[in-house]
């Protein structure tokens, strides 16, 4: 039993409430129906991120009357949607992103997948989409990956990307909580997310665009956050930069870079060595990689590790006083990505980076080791 009775359900009579509760049974991975593809695809070698999908997908339907239906693994294929479908009109949808790695021992591993499941549950709640059983979903994903396991590459630089998605499928133009939804999971070859393997990122920082705001949905992986920021991404490109460095507020707080969390390794205002990332105050996406870097480096106990606000003014003065060691982004797709320079207020700030002994390469190596060796 996973579905909390909704606020809507509370308004119903108690008899009806009982009915709704008993019908909100979770789907069970044990009930999975599996339909194997009779036409497995060729597996191309090197591809762009997110363009080549595996042979199968997982789908689970939900409706407010019967709750979750039996989960189904079936041949990868198109969805059939009502043209008024609420995810298409109002962006009532969300997604997740995690990787499956093949270890030196040839075993497949997911990296902290329950963190993705619980983040997905939080996004679902914020999007007014139904709650689901996180561990049953993970078990269904495990079965899907098992079926398409030949798609997981044997190389350390590439892996298979898992994209769980939950969409409202209400066949109505009314702006309301969906009474129908579809949860599905697709798998694709990851390749290298940014085509700059080993190269430091260039960022464009301009306060005229905002990725997220207090009270908004920036801390959830909802499609609108990404579609809505694409325009700024292209403007960054027109200035010769690869990604946007997202700033917030009058004091130009540094929040995220592209779709990555951001870390600063520096000597702080008090002369202490510090690794810092902005706190989860609603405008930061709570990255699994971010959390893992915080836990890992705290355990080392070699320098101060903390969540704090960082402004462009602080960054500029640290740069001028040679207190900045490194800045890097973090995320599942790219793991760790050093920042090479930032275009800000008409100037290009050149950042120190790309030393073999840098903190980012040490963290990247440790994370990779956990991902392939468990
Ligand atoms: C997904 C995402 C991240 C990184 O999260 P991970 O769980 O580490 O992959 C960071 N910022 C944004 C905006 C994201 O969408």
PDB file of C-alpha atoms in Angstrom, residues 23-331:
ATOM      1  CA  UNK A  23      -8.394   0.390  -4.484  1.00  0.00           C
ATOM      2  CA  UNK A  24      -5.153   2.363  -4.249  1.00  0.00           C
ATOM      3  CA  UNK A  25      -3.156  -0.825  -3.976  1.00  0.00           C
ATOM      4  CA  UNK A  26       0.367  -0.429  -5.270  1.00  0.00           C
ATOM      5  CA  UNK A  27       1.550  -2.256  -8.332  1.00  0.00           C
ATOM      6  CA  UNK A  28       3.835  -5.166  -7.490  1.00  0.00           C
ATOM      7  CA  UNK A  29       7.019  -6.042  -9.347  1.00  0.00           C
ATOM      8  CA  UNK A  30       6.078  -9.673  -8.737  1.00  0.00           C
ATOM      9  CA  UNK A  31       3.036  -9.181 -11.019  1.00  0.00           C
ATOM     10  CA  UNK A  32       5.138  -7.848 -13.911  1.00  0.00           C
ATOM     11  CA  UNK A  33       3.911  -8.967 -17.311  1.00  0.00           C
ATOM     12  CA  UNK A  34       6.802  -9.344 -19.731  1.00  0.00           C
ATOM     13  CA  UNK A  35       6.406  -9.205 -23.518  1.00  0.00           C
ATOM     14  CA  UNK A  36       9.767  -9.670 -25.209  1.00  0.00           C
ATOM     15  CA  UNK A  37      10.640  -7.967 -28.475  1.00  0.00           C
ATOM     16  CA  UNK A  38      10.852 -10.284 -31.460  1.00  0.00           C
ATOM     17  CA  UNK A  39      13.015  -7.799 -33.385  1.00  0.00           C
ATOM     18  CA  UNK A  40      16.033  -6.820 -31.240  1.00  0.00           C
ATOM     19  CA  UNK A  41      17.908  -3.810 -32.612  1.00  0.00           C
ATOM     20  CA  UNK A  42      21.548  -3.477 -33.665  1.00  0.00           C
ATOM     21  CA  UNK A  43      23.649  -1.769 -30.994  1.00  0.00           C
ATOM     22  CA  UNK A  44      25.618   1.082 -32.558  1.00  0.00           C
ATOM     23  CA  UNK A  45      28.994   1.917 -31.006  1.00  0.00           C
ATOM     24  CA  UNK A  46      29.401   5.595 -30.234  1.00  0.00           C
ATOM     25  CA  UNK A  47      26.289   7.742 -30.224  1.00  0.00           C
ATOM     26  CA  UNK A  48      25.073  11.072 -28.929  1.00  0.00           C
ATOM     27  CA  UNK A  49      23.410  11.072 -25.531  1.00  0.00           C
ATOM     28  CA  UNK A  50      19.767  10.026 -25.555  1.00  0.00           C
ATOM     29  CA  UNK A  51      19.326   9.081 -29.200  1.00  0.00           C
ATOM     30  CA  UNK A  52      19.515   5.283 -29.205  1.00  0.00           C
ATOM     31  CA  UNK A  53      17.062   3.374 -27.025  1.00  0.00           C
ATOM     32  CA  UNK A  54      17.082  -0.272 -25.987  1.00  0.00           C
ATOM     33  CA  UNK A  55      14.630  -2.982 -27.042  1.00  0.00           C
ATOM     34  CA  UNK A  56      12.206  -2.762 -24.102  1.00  0.00           C
ATOM     35  CA  UNK A  57      10.387  -0.293 -21.878  1.00  0.00           C
ATOM     36  CA  UNK A  58       8.381  -0.434 -18.666  1.00  0.00           C
ATOM     37  CA  UNK A  59       4.898   1.040 -18.464  1.00  0.00           C
ATOM     38  CA  UNK A  60       2.497   1.264 -15.515  1.00  0.00           C
ATOM     39  CA  UNK A  61      -0.856   2.974 -15.864  1.00  0.00           C
ATOM     40  CA  UNK A  62      -2.753   4.672 -13.072  1.00  0.00           C
ATOM     41  CA  UNK A  63      -6.270   6.000 -12.676  1.00  0.00           C
ATOM     42  CA  UNK A  64      -7.990   7.566  -9.699  1.00  0.00           C
ATOM     43  CA  UNK A  65     -10.677   4.863  -9.479  1.00  0.00           C
ATOM     44  CA  UNK A  66      -8.606   1.685  -9.693  1.00  0.00           C
ATOM     45  CA  UNK A  67      -5.167   2.970  -8.688  1.00  0.00           C
ATOM     46  CA  UNK A  68      -2.056   1.443 -10.221  1.00  0.00           C
ATOM     47  CA  UNK A  69      -2.439  -1.250 -12.867  1.00  0.00           C
ATOM     48  CA  UNK A  70      -0.205  -4.243 -13.489  1.00  0.00           C
ATOM     49  CA  UNK A  71       3.304  -3.181 -14.569  1.00  0.00           C
ATOM     50  CA  UNK A  72       4.289  -4.204 -18.075  1.00  0.00           C
ATOM     51  CA  UNK A  73       7.658  -4.654 -19.760  1.00  0.00           C
ATOM     52  CA  UNK A  74       7.097  -4.540 -23.487  1.00  0.00           C
ATOM     53  CA  UNK A  75       8.920  -3.856 -26.742  1.00  0.00           C
ATOM     54  CA  UNK A  76      10.091  -0.229 -26.966  1.00  0.00           C
ATOM     55  CA  UNK A  77       7.598   1.761 -28.986  1.00  0.00           C
ATOM     56  CA  UNK A  78       5.483   4.877 -29.349  1.00  0.00           C
ATOM     57  CA  UNK A  79       2.852   5.896 -26.821  1.00  0.00           C
ATOM     58  CA  UNK A  80      -0.691   6.612 -27.852  1.00  0.00           C
ATOM     59  CA  UNK A  81      -1.928   9.786 -26.171  1.00  0.00           C
ATOM     60  CA  UNK A  82      -5.155  11.779 -26.232  1.00  0.00           C
ATOM     61  CA  UNK A  83      -4.450  15.165 -27.897  1.00  0.00           C
ATOM     62  CA  UNK A  84      -5.778  16.975 -24.802  1.00  0.00           C
ATOM     63  CA  UNK A  85      -3.426  14.993 -22.536  1.00  0.00           C
ATOM     64  CA  UNK A  86      -2.541  17.251 -19.580  1.00  0.00           C
ATOM     65  CA  UNK A  87       1.192  16.594 -19.751  1.00  0.00           C
ATOM     66  CA  UNK A  88       1.265  17.996 -23.286  1.00  0.00           C
ATOM     67  CA  UNK A  89      -0.721  21.142 -22.454  1.00  0.00           C
ATOM     68  CA  UNK A  90       0.258  22.052 -18.918  1.00  0.00           C
ATOM     69  CA  UNK A  91       3.519  20.210 -18.419  1.00  0.00           C
ATOM     70  CA  UNK A  92       2.054  17.983 -15.700  1.00  0.00           C
ATOM     71  CA  UNK A  93       4.975  15.601 -15.798  1.00  0.00           C
ATOM     72  CA  UNK A  94       8.364  14.811 -14.267  1.00  0.00           C
ATOM     73  CA  UNK A  95      11.370  12.630 -14.899  1.00  0.00           C
ATOM     74  CA  UNK A  96      14.444  11.099 -13.327  1.00  0.00           C
ATOM     75  CA  UNK A  97      17.902  10.214 -14.578  1.00  0.00           C
ATOM     76  CA  UNK A  98      20.254   7.539 -13.338  1.00  0.00           C
ATOM     77  CA  UNK A  99      22.887   5.253 -14.754  1.00  0.00           C
ATOM     78  CA  UNK A 100      23.591   1.566 -14.781  1.00  0.00           C
ATOM     79  CA  UNK A 101      27.312   0.746 -14.810  1.00  0.00           C
ATOM     80  CA  UNK A 102      29.086  -2.465 -15.743  1.00  0.00           C
ATOM     81  CA  UNK A 103      31.783  -3.264 -13.212  1.00  0.00           C
ATOM     82  CA  UNK A 104      35.233  -4.782 -13.649  1.00  0.00           C
ATOM     83  CA  UNK A 105      33.616  -7.998 -12.403  1.00  0.00           C
ATOM     84  CA  UNK A 106      31.047  -7.729 -15.235  1.00  0.00           C
ATOM     85  CA  UNK A 107      28.233  -7.195 -12.729  1.00  0.00           C
ATOM     86  CA  UNK A 108      25.758  -4.376 -13.307  1.00  0.00           C
ATOM     87  CA  UNK A 109      25.314  -1.709 -10.657  1.00  0.00           C
ATOM     88  CA  UNK A 110      22.991   1.215 -10.089  1.00  0.00           C
ATOM     89  CA  UNK A 111      24.371   4.141  -8.105  1.00  0.00           C
ATOM     90  CA  UNK A 112      22.190   4.967  -5.055  1.00  0.00           C
ATOM     91  CA  UNK A 113      18.947   4.439  -7.033  1.00  0.00           C
ATOM     92  CA  UNK A 114      16.644   4.822  -4.020  1.00  0.00           C
ATOM     93  CA  UNK A 115      17.701   8.469  -3.863  1.00  0.00           C
ATOM     94  CA  UNK A 116      16.330   8.897  -7.389  1.00  0.00           C
ATOM     95  CA  UNK A 117      13.137   7.068  -6.431  1.00  0.00           C
ATOM     96  CA  UNK A 118      12.516   9.308  -3.441  1.00  0.00           C
ATOM     97  CA  UNK A 119      13.314  12.459  -5.456  1.00  0.00           C
ATOM     98  CA  UNK A 120      10.839  11.204  -8.086  1.00  0.00           C
ATOM     99  CA  UNK A 121       8.206  10.728  -5.381  1.00  0.00           C
ATOM    100  CA  UNK A 122       8.753  14.314  -4.193  1.00  0.00           C
ATOM    101  CA  UNK A 123       8.416  15.628  -7.760  1.00  0.00           C
ATOM    102  CA  UNK A 124       5.216  13.569  -8.185  1.00  0.00           C
ATOM    103  CA  UNK A 125       3.746  15.124  -5.075  1.00  0.00           C
ATOM    104  CA  UNK A 126       4.617  18.648  -6.279  1.00  0.00           C
ATOM    105  CA  UNK A 127       3.155  17.923  -9.740  1.00  0.00           C
ATOM    106  CA  UNK A 128      -0.129  16.566  -8.285  1.00  0.00           C
ATOM    107  CA  UNK A 129       0.677  13.187  -9.836  1.00  0.00           C
ATOM    108  CA  UNK A 130      -0.017   9.952  -7.922  1.00  0.00           C
ATOM    109  CA  UNK A 131       2.280   8.528  -5.259  1.00  0.00           C
ATOM    110  CA  UNK A 132       3.867   5.182  -6.048  1.00  0.00           C
ATOM    111  CA  UNK A 133       5.815   2.501  -4.239  1.00  0.00           C
ATOM    112  CA  UNK A 134       9.479   3.466  -4.597  1.00  0.00           C
ATOM    113  CA  UNK A 135      11.028   0.068  -3.933  1.00  0.00           C
ATOM    114  CA  UNK A 136       8.552  -1.751  -6.210  1.00  0.00           C
ATOM    115  CA  UNK A 137       9.407   0.701  -8.988  1.00  0.00           C
ATOM    116  CA  UNK A 138      13.096   0.090  -8.424  1.00  0.00           C
ATOM    117  CA  UNK A 139      12.512  -3.661  -8.650  1.00  0.00           C
ATOM    118  CA  UNK A 140      10.627  -3.200 -11.941  1.00  0.00           C
ATOM    119  CA  UNK A 141      13.531  -1.092 -13.256  1.00  0.00           C
ATOM    120  CA  UNK A 142      15.970  -3.804 -12.150  1.00  0.00           C
ATOM    121  CA  UNK A 143      14.005  -6.364 -14.168  1.00  0.00           C
ATOM    122  CA  UNK A 144      13.948  -4.072 -17.212  1.00  0.00           C
ATOM    123  CA  UNK A 145      17.711  -3.541 -17.021  1.00  0.00           C
ATOM    124  CA  UNK A 146      18.228  -7.274 -16.630  1.00  0.00           C
ATOM    125  CA  UNK A 147      16.273  -7.922 -19.836  1.00  0.00           C
ATOM    126  CA  UNK A 148      18.253  -5.294 -21.786  1.00  0.00           C
ATOM    127  CA  UNK A 149      21.571  -5.973 -20.021  1.00  0.00           C
ATOM    128  CA  UNK A 150      23.468  -6.564 -23.272  1.00  0.00           C
ATOM    129  CA  UNK A 151      22.998  -2.855 -23.945  1.00  0.00           C
ATOM    130  CA  UNK A 152      25.196  -1.850 -20.999  1.00  0.00           C
ATOM    131  CA  UNK A 153      28.605  -1.102 -22.558  1.00  0.00           C
ATOM    132  CA  UNK A 154      31.791  -2.682 -21.279  1.00  0.00           C
ATOM    133  CA  UNK A 155      33.624   0.624 -21.193  1.00  0.00           C
ATOM    134  CA  UNK A 156      34.128   2.879 -18.191  1.00  0.00           C
ATOM    135  CA  UNK A 157      33.482   6.095 -20.091  1.00  0.00           C
ATOM    136  CA  UNK A 158      30.016   5.078 -21.251  1.00  0.00           C
ATOM    137  CA  UNK A 159      27.047   3.479 -19.554  1.00  0.00           C
ATOM    138  CA  UNK A 160      23.332   2.981 -19.944  1.00  0.00           C
ATOM    139  CA  UNK A 161      21.059   5.813 -18.868  1.00  0.00           C
ATOM    140  CA  UNK A 162      17.721   5.105 -17.195  1.00  0.00           C
ATOM    141  CA  UNK A 163      14.927   7.612 -17.708  1.00  0.00           C
ATOM    142  CA  UNK A 164      11.890   7.064 -15.464  1.00  0.00           C
ATOM    143  CA  UNK A 165       9.038   9.389 -16.466  1.00  0.00           C
ATOM    144  CA  UNK A 166       5.624  10.135 -14.977  1.00  0.00           C
ATOM    145  CA  UNK A 167       3.058  12.040 -17.034  1.00  0.00           C
ATOM    146  CA  UNK A 168      -0.502  13.182 -16.505  1.00  0.00           C
ATOM    147  CA  UNK A 169      -2.716  11.633 -19.194  1.00  0.00           C
ATOM    148  CA  UNK A 170      -5.976  13.341 -18.259  1.00  0.00           C
ATOM    149  CA  UNK A 171      -7.921  13.587 -21.554  1.00  0.00           C
ATOM    150  CA  UNK A 172      -9.261  17.041 -20.714  1.00  0.00           C
ATOM    151  CA  UNK A 173      -8.248  20.683 -21.105  1.00  0.00           C
ATOM    152  CA  UNK A 174      -9.309  21.510 -17.557  1.00  0.00           C
ATOM    153  CA  UNK A 175      -6.396  22.676 -15.412  1.00  0.00           C
ATOM    154  CA  UNK A 176      -6.752  20.160 -12.608  1.00  0.00           C
ATOM    155  CA  UNK A 177      -5.169  17.267 -10.817  1.00  0.00           C
ATOM    156  CA  UNK A 178      -4.965  14.355 -13.291  1.00  0.00           C
ATOM    157  CA  UNK A 179      -7.216  11.349 -12.683  1.00  0.00           C
ATOM    158  CA  UNK A 180      -5.103   9.372 -15.160  1.00  0.00           C
ATOM    159  CA  UNK A 181      -1.350   9.014 -15.337  1.00  0.00           C
ATOM    160  CA  UNK A 182       1.317   6.913 -16.992  1.00  0.00           C
ATOM    161  CA  UNK A 183       4.608   5.943 -15.420  1.00  0.00           C
ATOM    162  CA  UNK A 184       7.160   4.638 -17.893  1.00  0.00           C
ATOM    163  CA  UNK A 185      10.856   3.884 -17.980  1.00  0.00           C
ATOM    164  CA  UNK A 186      13.080   3.918 -21.054  1.00  0.00           C
ATOM    165  CA  UNK A 187      16.789   3.114 -21.342  1.00  0.00           C
ATOM    166  CA  UNK A 188      19.288   4.721 -23.690  1.00  0.00           C
ATOM    167  CA  UNK A 189      22.948   4.692 -24.501  1.00  0.00           C
ATOM    168  CA  UNK A 190      24.670   7.484 -22.635  1.00  0.00           C
ATOM    169  CA  UNK A 191      27.875   8.016 -24.605  1.00  0.00           C
ATOM    170  CA  UNK A 192      29.466  11.188 -23.325  1.00  0.00           C
ATOM    171  CA  UNK A 193      26.935  13.817 -22.280  1.00  0.00           C
ATOM    172  CA  UNK A 194      29.024  16.874 -23.047  1.00  0.00           C
ATOM    173  CA  UNK A 195      31.130  16.311 -26.138  1.00  0.00           C
ATOM    174  CA  UNK A 196      34.139  17.871 -24.461  1.00  0.00           C
ATOM    175  CA  UNK A 197      35.729  14.847 -22.833  1.00  0.00           C
ATOM    176  CA  UNK A 198      38.533  16.130 -20.624  1.00  0.00           C
ATOM    177  CA  UNK A 199      37.920  19.742 -21.627  1.00  0.00           C
ATOM    178  CA  UNK A 200      36.820  22.376 -19.119  1.00  0.00           C
ATOM    179  CA  UNK A 201      33.444  24.036 -19.556  1.00  0.00           C
ATOM    180  CA  UNK A 202      32.878  27.635 -20.536  1.00  0.00           C
ATOM    181  CA  UNK A 203      29.939  29.301 -18.790  1.00  0.00           C
ATOM    182  CA  UNK A 204      27.871  32.368 -19.511  1.00  0.00           C
ATOM    183  CA  UNK A 205      26.627  34.230 -16.421  1.00  0.00           C
ATOM    184  CA  UNK A 206      23.961  36.861 -16.955  1.00  0.00           C
ATOM    185  CA  UNK A 207      21.336  37.682 -14.308  1.00  0.00           C
ATOM    186  CA  UNK A 208      18.726  38.478 -16.964  1.00  0.00           C
ATOM    187  CA  UNK A 209      17.547  34.841 -16.955  1.00  0.00           C
ATOM    188  CA  UNK A 210      16.473  32.852 -13.880  1.00  0.00           C
ATOM    189  CA  UNK A 211      16.384  29.056 -13.784  1.00  0.00           C
ATOM    190  CA  UNK A 212      14.416  28.722 -10.560  1.00  0.00           C
ATOM    191  CA  UNK A 213      12.934  30.876  -7.824  1.00  0.00           C
ATOM    192  CA  UNK A 214      11.883  30.478  -4.204  1.00  0.00           C
ATOM    193  CA  UNK A 215       8.526  28.745  -4.023  1.00  0.00           C
ATOM    194  CA  UNK A 216       8.867  27.459  -7.588  1.00  0.00           C
ATOM    195  CA  UNK A 217       9.636  23.994  -8.932  1.00  0.00           C
ATOM    196  CA  UNK A 218      13.395  24.300  -9.504  1.00  0.00           C
ATOM    197  CA  UNK A 219      14.067  21.631  -6.898  1.00  0.00           C
ATOM    198  CA  UNK A 220      12.005  19.066  -8.851  1.00  0.00           C
ATOM    199  CA  UNK A 221      12.941  17.339 -12.088  1.00  0.00           C
ATOM    200  CA  UNK A 222       9.942  18.649 -14.030  1.00  0.00           C
ATOM    201  CA  UNK A 223      10.165  19.111 -17.791  1.00  0.00           C
ATOM    202  CA  UNK A 224       9.144  22.773 -17.704  1.00  0.00           C
ATOM    203  CA  UNK A 225      12.327  23.701 -15.825  1.00  0.00           C
ATOM    204  CA  UNK A 226      14.385  22.511 -18.786  1.00  0.00           C
ATOM    205  CA  UNK A 227      12.198  23.528 -21.727  1.00  0.00           C
ATOM    206  CA  UNK A 228      11.844  26.943 -20.113  1.00  0.00           C
ATOM    207  CA  UNK A 229      15.598  27.519 -19.906  1.00  0.00           C
ATOM    208  CA  UNK A 230      16.548  26.315 -23.384  1.00  0.00           C
ATOM    209  CA  UNK A 231      16.417  29.848 -24.786  1.00  0.00           C
ATOM    210  CA  UNK A 232      19.099  31.047 -22.360  1.00  0.00           C
ATOM    211  CA  UNK A 233      21.215  28.003 -23.202  1.00  0.00           C
ATOM    212  CA  UNK A 234      21.213  29.079 -26.866  1.00  0.00           C
ATOM    213  CA  UNK A 235      22.047  32.644 -25.928  1.00  0.00           C
ATOM    214  CA  UNK A 236      25.039  31.276 -24.014  1.00  0.00           C
ATOM    215  CA  UNK A 237      25.986  29.480 -27.232  1.00  0.00           C
ATOM    216  CA  UNK A 238      25.744  32.707 -29.235  1.00  0.00           C
ATOM    217  CA  UNK A 239      28.367  34.174 -26.859  1.00  0.00           C
ATOM    218  CA  UNK A 240      30.622  31.196 -27.512  1.00  0.00           C
ATOM    219  CA  UNK A 241      29.867  29.550 -24.151  1.00  0.00           C
ATOM    220  CA  UNK A 242      28.729  25.964 -23.609  1.00  0.00           C
ATOM    221  CA  UNK A 243      26.403  26.329 -20.615  1.00  0.00           C
ATOM    222  CA  UNK A 244      24.616  28.925 -18.510  1.00  0.00           C
ATOM    223  CA  UNK A 245      25.852  29.708 -15.023  1.00  0.00           C
ATOM    224  CA  UNK A 246      22.533  30.359 -13.299  1.00  0.00           C
ATOM    225  CA  UNK A 247      22.536  33.365 -10.987  1.00  0.00           C
ATOM    226  CA  UNK A 248      19.876  34.351  -8.480  1.00  0.00           C
ATOM    227  CA  UNK A 249      18.870  37.542  -6.747  1.00  0.00           C
ATOM    228  CA  UNK A 250      20.335  41.047  -6.430  1.00  0.00           C
ATOM    229  CA  UNK A 251      23.666  39.727  -5.195  1.00  0.00           C
ATOM    230  CA  UNK A 252      24.078  37.340  -8.139  1.00  0.00           C
ATOM    231  CA  UNK A 253      24.175  34.144  -6.128  1.00  0.00           C
ATOM    232  CA  UNK A 254      25.735  31.220  -7.976  1.00  0.00           C
ATOM    233  CA  UNK A 255      23.155  28.408  -8.065  1.00  0.00           C
ATOM    234  CA  UNK A 256      23.764  25.827 -10.802  1.00  0.00           C
ATOM    235  CA  UNK A 257      25.595  25.418 -14.104  1.00  0.00           C
ATOM    236  CA  UNK A 258      23.437  24.140 -16.970  1.00  0.00           C
ATOM    237  CA  UNK A 259      21.800  21.062 -15.446  1.00  0.00           C
ATOM    238  CA  UNK A 260      24.565  20.485 -12.911  1.00  0.00           C
ATOM    239  CA  UNK A 261      25.062  21.375  -9.282  1.00  0.00           C
ATOM    240  CA  UNK A 262      28.053  23.606  -8.675  1.00  0.00           C
ATOM    241  CA  UNK A 263      31.024  23.317  -6.310  1.00  0.00           C
ATOM    242  CA  UNK A 264      33.713  25.806  -5.381  1.00  0.00           C
ATOM    243  CA  UNK A 265      37.048  24.627  -4.000  1.00  0.00           C
ATOM    244  CA  UNK A 266      38.783  27.661  -2.544  1.00  0.00           C
ATOM    245  CA  UNK A 267      40.434  29.379   0.358  1.00  0.00           C
ATOM    246  CA  UNK A 268      37.473  31.140   1.981  1.00  0.00           C
ATOM    247  CA  UNK A 269      37.261  34.676   3.423  1.00  0.00           C
ATOM    248  CA  UNK A 270      38.763  33.409   6.706  1.00  0.00           C
ATOM    249  CA  UNK A 271      41.754  31.806   5.012  1.00  0.00           C
ATOM    250  CA  UNK A 272      40.494  28.219   5.367  1.00  0.00           C
ATOM    251  CA  UNK A 273      40.485  25.625   2.617  1.00  0.00           C
ATOM    252  CA  UNK A 274      36.860  24.898   1.804  1.00  0.00           C
ATOM    253  CA  UNK A 275      34.660  22.947  -0.597  1.00  0.00           C
ATOM    254  CA  UNK A 276      31.323  24.708  -0.897  1.00  0.00           C
ATOM    255  CA  UNK A 277      28.039  24.251  -2.744  1.00  0.00           C
ATOM    256  CA  UNK A 278      24.821  26.263  -2.407  1.00  0.00           C
ATOM    257  CA  UNK A 279      22.289  24.979   0.175  1.00  0.00           C
ATOM    258  CA  UNK A 280      19.033  23.222  -0.795  1.00  0.00           C
ATOM    259  CA  UNK A 281      16.770  26.215  -0.265  1.00  0.00           C
ATOM    260  CA  UNK A 282      14.228  25.408  -2.987  1.00  0.00           C
ATOM    261  CA  UNK A 283      16.057  26.726  -6.049  1.00  0.00           C
ATOM    262  CA  UNK A 284      18.693  23.992  -6.170  1.00  0.00           C
ATOM    263  CA  UNK A 285      18.046  20.541  -7.617  1.00  0.00           C
ATOM    264  CA  UNK A 286      19.037  18.050  -4.901  1.00  0.00           C
ATOM    265  CA  UNK A 287      21.543  16.064  -6.963  1.00  0.00           C
ATOM    266  CA  UNK A 288      22.515  12.531  -6.000  1.00  0.00           C
ATOM    267  CA  UNK A 289      26.063  13.308  -7.156  1.00  0.00           C
ATOM    268  CA  UNK A 290      26.048  16.537  -5.108  1.00  0.00           C
ATOM    269  CA  UNK A 291      24.985  14.668  -1.974  1.00  0.00           C
ATOM    270  CA  UNK A 292      27.568  11.945  -2.600  1.00  0.00           C
ATOM    271  CA  UNK A 293      30.392  14.485  -3.050  1.00  0.00           C
ATOM    272  CA  UNK A 294      29.424  16.178   0.224  1.00  0.00           C
ATOM    273  CA  UNK A 295      29.381  12.852   2.088  1.00  0.00           C
ATOM    274  CA  UNK A 296      32.600  11.607   0.503  1.00  0.00           C
ATOM    275  CA  UNK A 297      34.674  14.726   1.134  1.00  0.00           C
ATOM    276  CA  UNK A 298      33.318  15.165   4.678  1.00  0.00           C
ATOM    277  CA  UNK A 299      34.524  11.644   5.389  1.00  0.00           C
ATOM    278  CA  UNK A 300      38.025  12.552   4.165  1.00  0.00           C
ATOM    279  CA  UNK A 301      38.100  15.247   6.841  1.00  0.00           C
ATOM    280  CA  UNK A 302      40.874  17.139   5.021  1.00  0.00           C
ATOM    281  CA  UNK A 303      39.222  20.526   4.576  1.00  0.00           C
ATOM    282  CA  UNK A 304      36.003  22.340   5.410  1.00  0.00           C
ATOM    283  CA  UNK A 305      32.982  21.008   3.483  1.00  0.00           C
ATOM    284  CA  UNK A 306      29.795  22.997   3.608  1.00  0.00           C
ATOM    285  CA  UNK A 307      26.574  24.163   2.046  1.00  0.00           C
ATOM    286  CA  UNK A 308      26.607  27.954   1.853  1.00  0.00           C
ATOM    287  CA  UNK A 309      25.626  30.823  -0.392  1.00  0.00           C
ATOM    288  CA  UNK A 310      28.231  31.870  -2.965  1.00  0.00           C
ATOM    289  CA  UNK A 311      28.023  35.108  -4.928  1.00  0.00           C
ATOM    290  CA  UNK A 312      29.758  36.313  -8.077  1.00  0.00           C
ATOM    291  CA  UNK A 313      31.371  39.083  -5.983  1.00  0.00           C
ATOM    292  CA  UNK A 314      32.931  36.480  -3.681  1.00  0.00           C
ATOM    293  CA  UNK A 315      34.070  34.439  -6.672  1.00  0.00           C
ATOM    294  CA  UNK A 316      35.636  37.478  -8.366  1.00  0.00           C
ATOM    295  CA  UNK A 317      37.531  38.587  -5.285  1.00  0.00           C
ATOM    296  CA  UNK A 318      38.747  35.037  -4.598  1.00  0.00           C
ATOM    297  CA  UNK A 319      39.951  34.887  -8.188  1.00  0.00           C
ATOM    298  CA  UNK A 320      41.740  38.243  -7.880  1.00  0.00           C
ATOM    299  CA  UNK A 321      43.414  37.219  -4.618  1.00  0.00           C
ATOM    300  CA  UNK A 322      44.325  33.792  -6.034  1.00  0.00           C
ATOM    301  CA  UNK A 323      42.202  32.023  -3.417  1.00  0.00           C
ATOM    302  CA  UNK A 324      40.229  30.041  -5.980  1.00  0.00           C
ATOM    303  CA  UNK A 325      41.469  26.496  -6.547  1.00  0.00           C
ATOM    304  CA  UNK A 326      38.757  25.087  -8.742  1.00  0.00           C
ATOM    305  CA  UNK A 327      35.101  25.249  -9.716  1.00  0.00           C
ATOM    306  CA  UNK A 328      33.226  22.234 -11.036  1.00  0.00           C
ATOM    307  CA  UNK A 329      29.750  21.006 -11.874  1.00  0.00           C
ATOM    308  CA  UNK A 330      28.292  17.661 -10.811  1.00  0.00           C
ATOM    309  CA  UNK A 331      25.569  15.425 -12.190  1.00  0.00           C
TER     310      UNK A 331
END
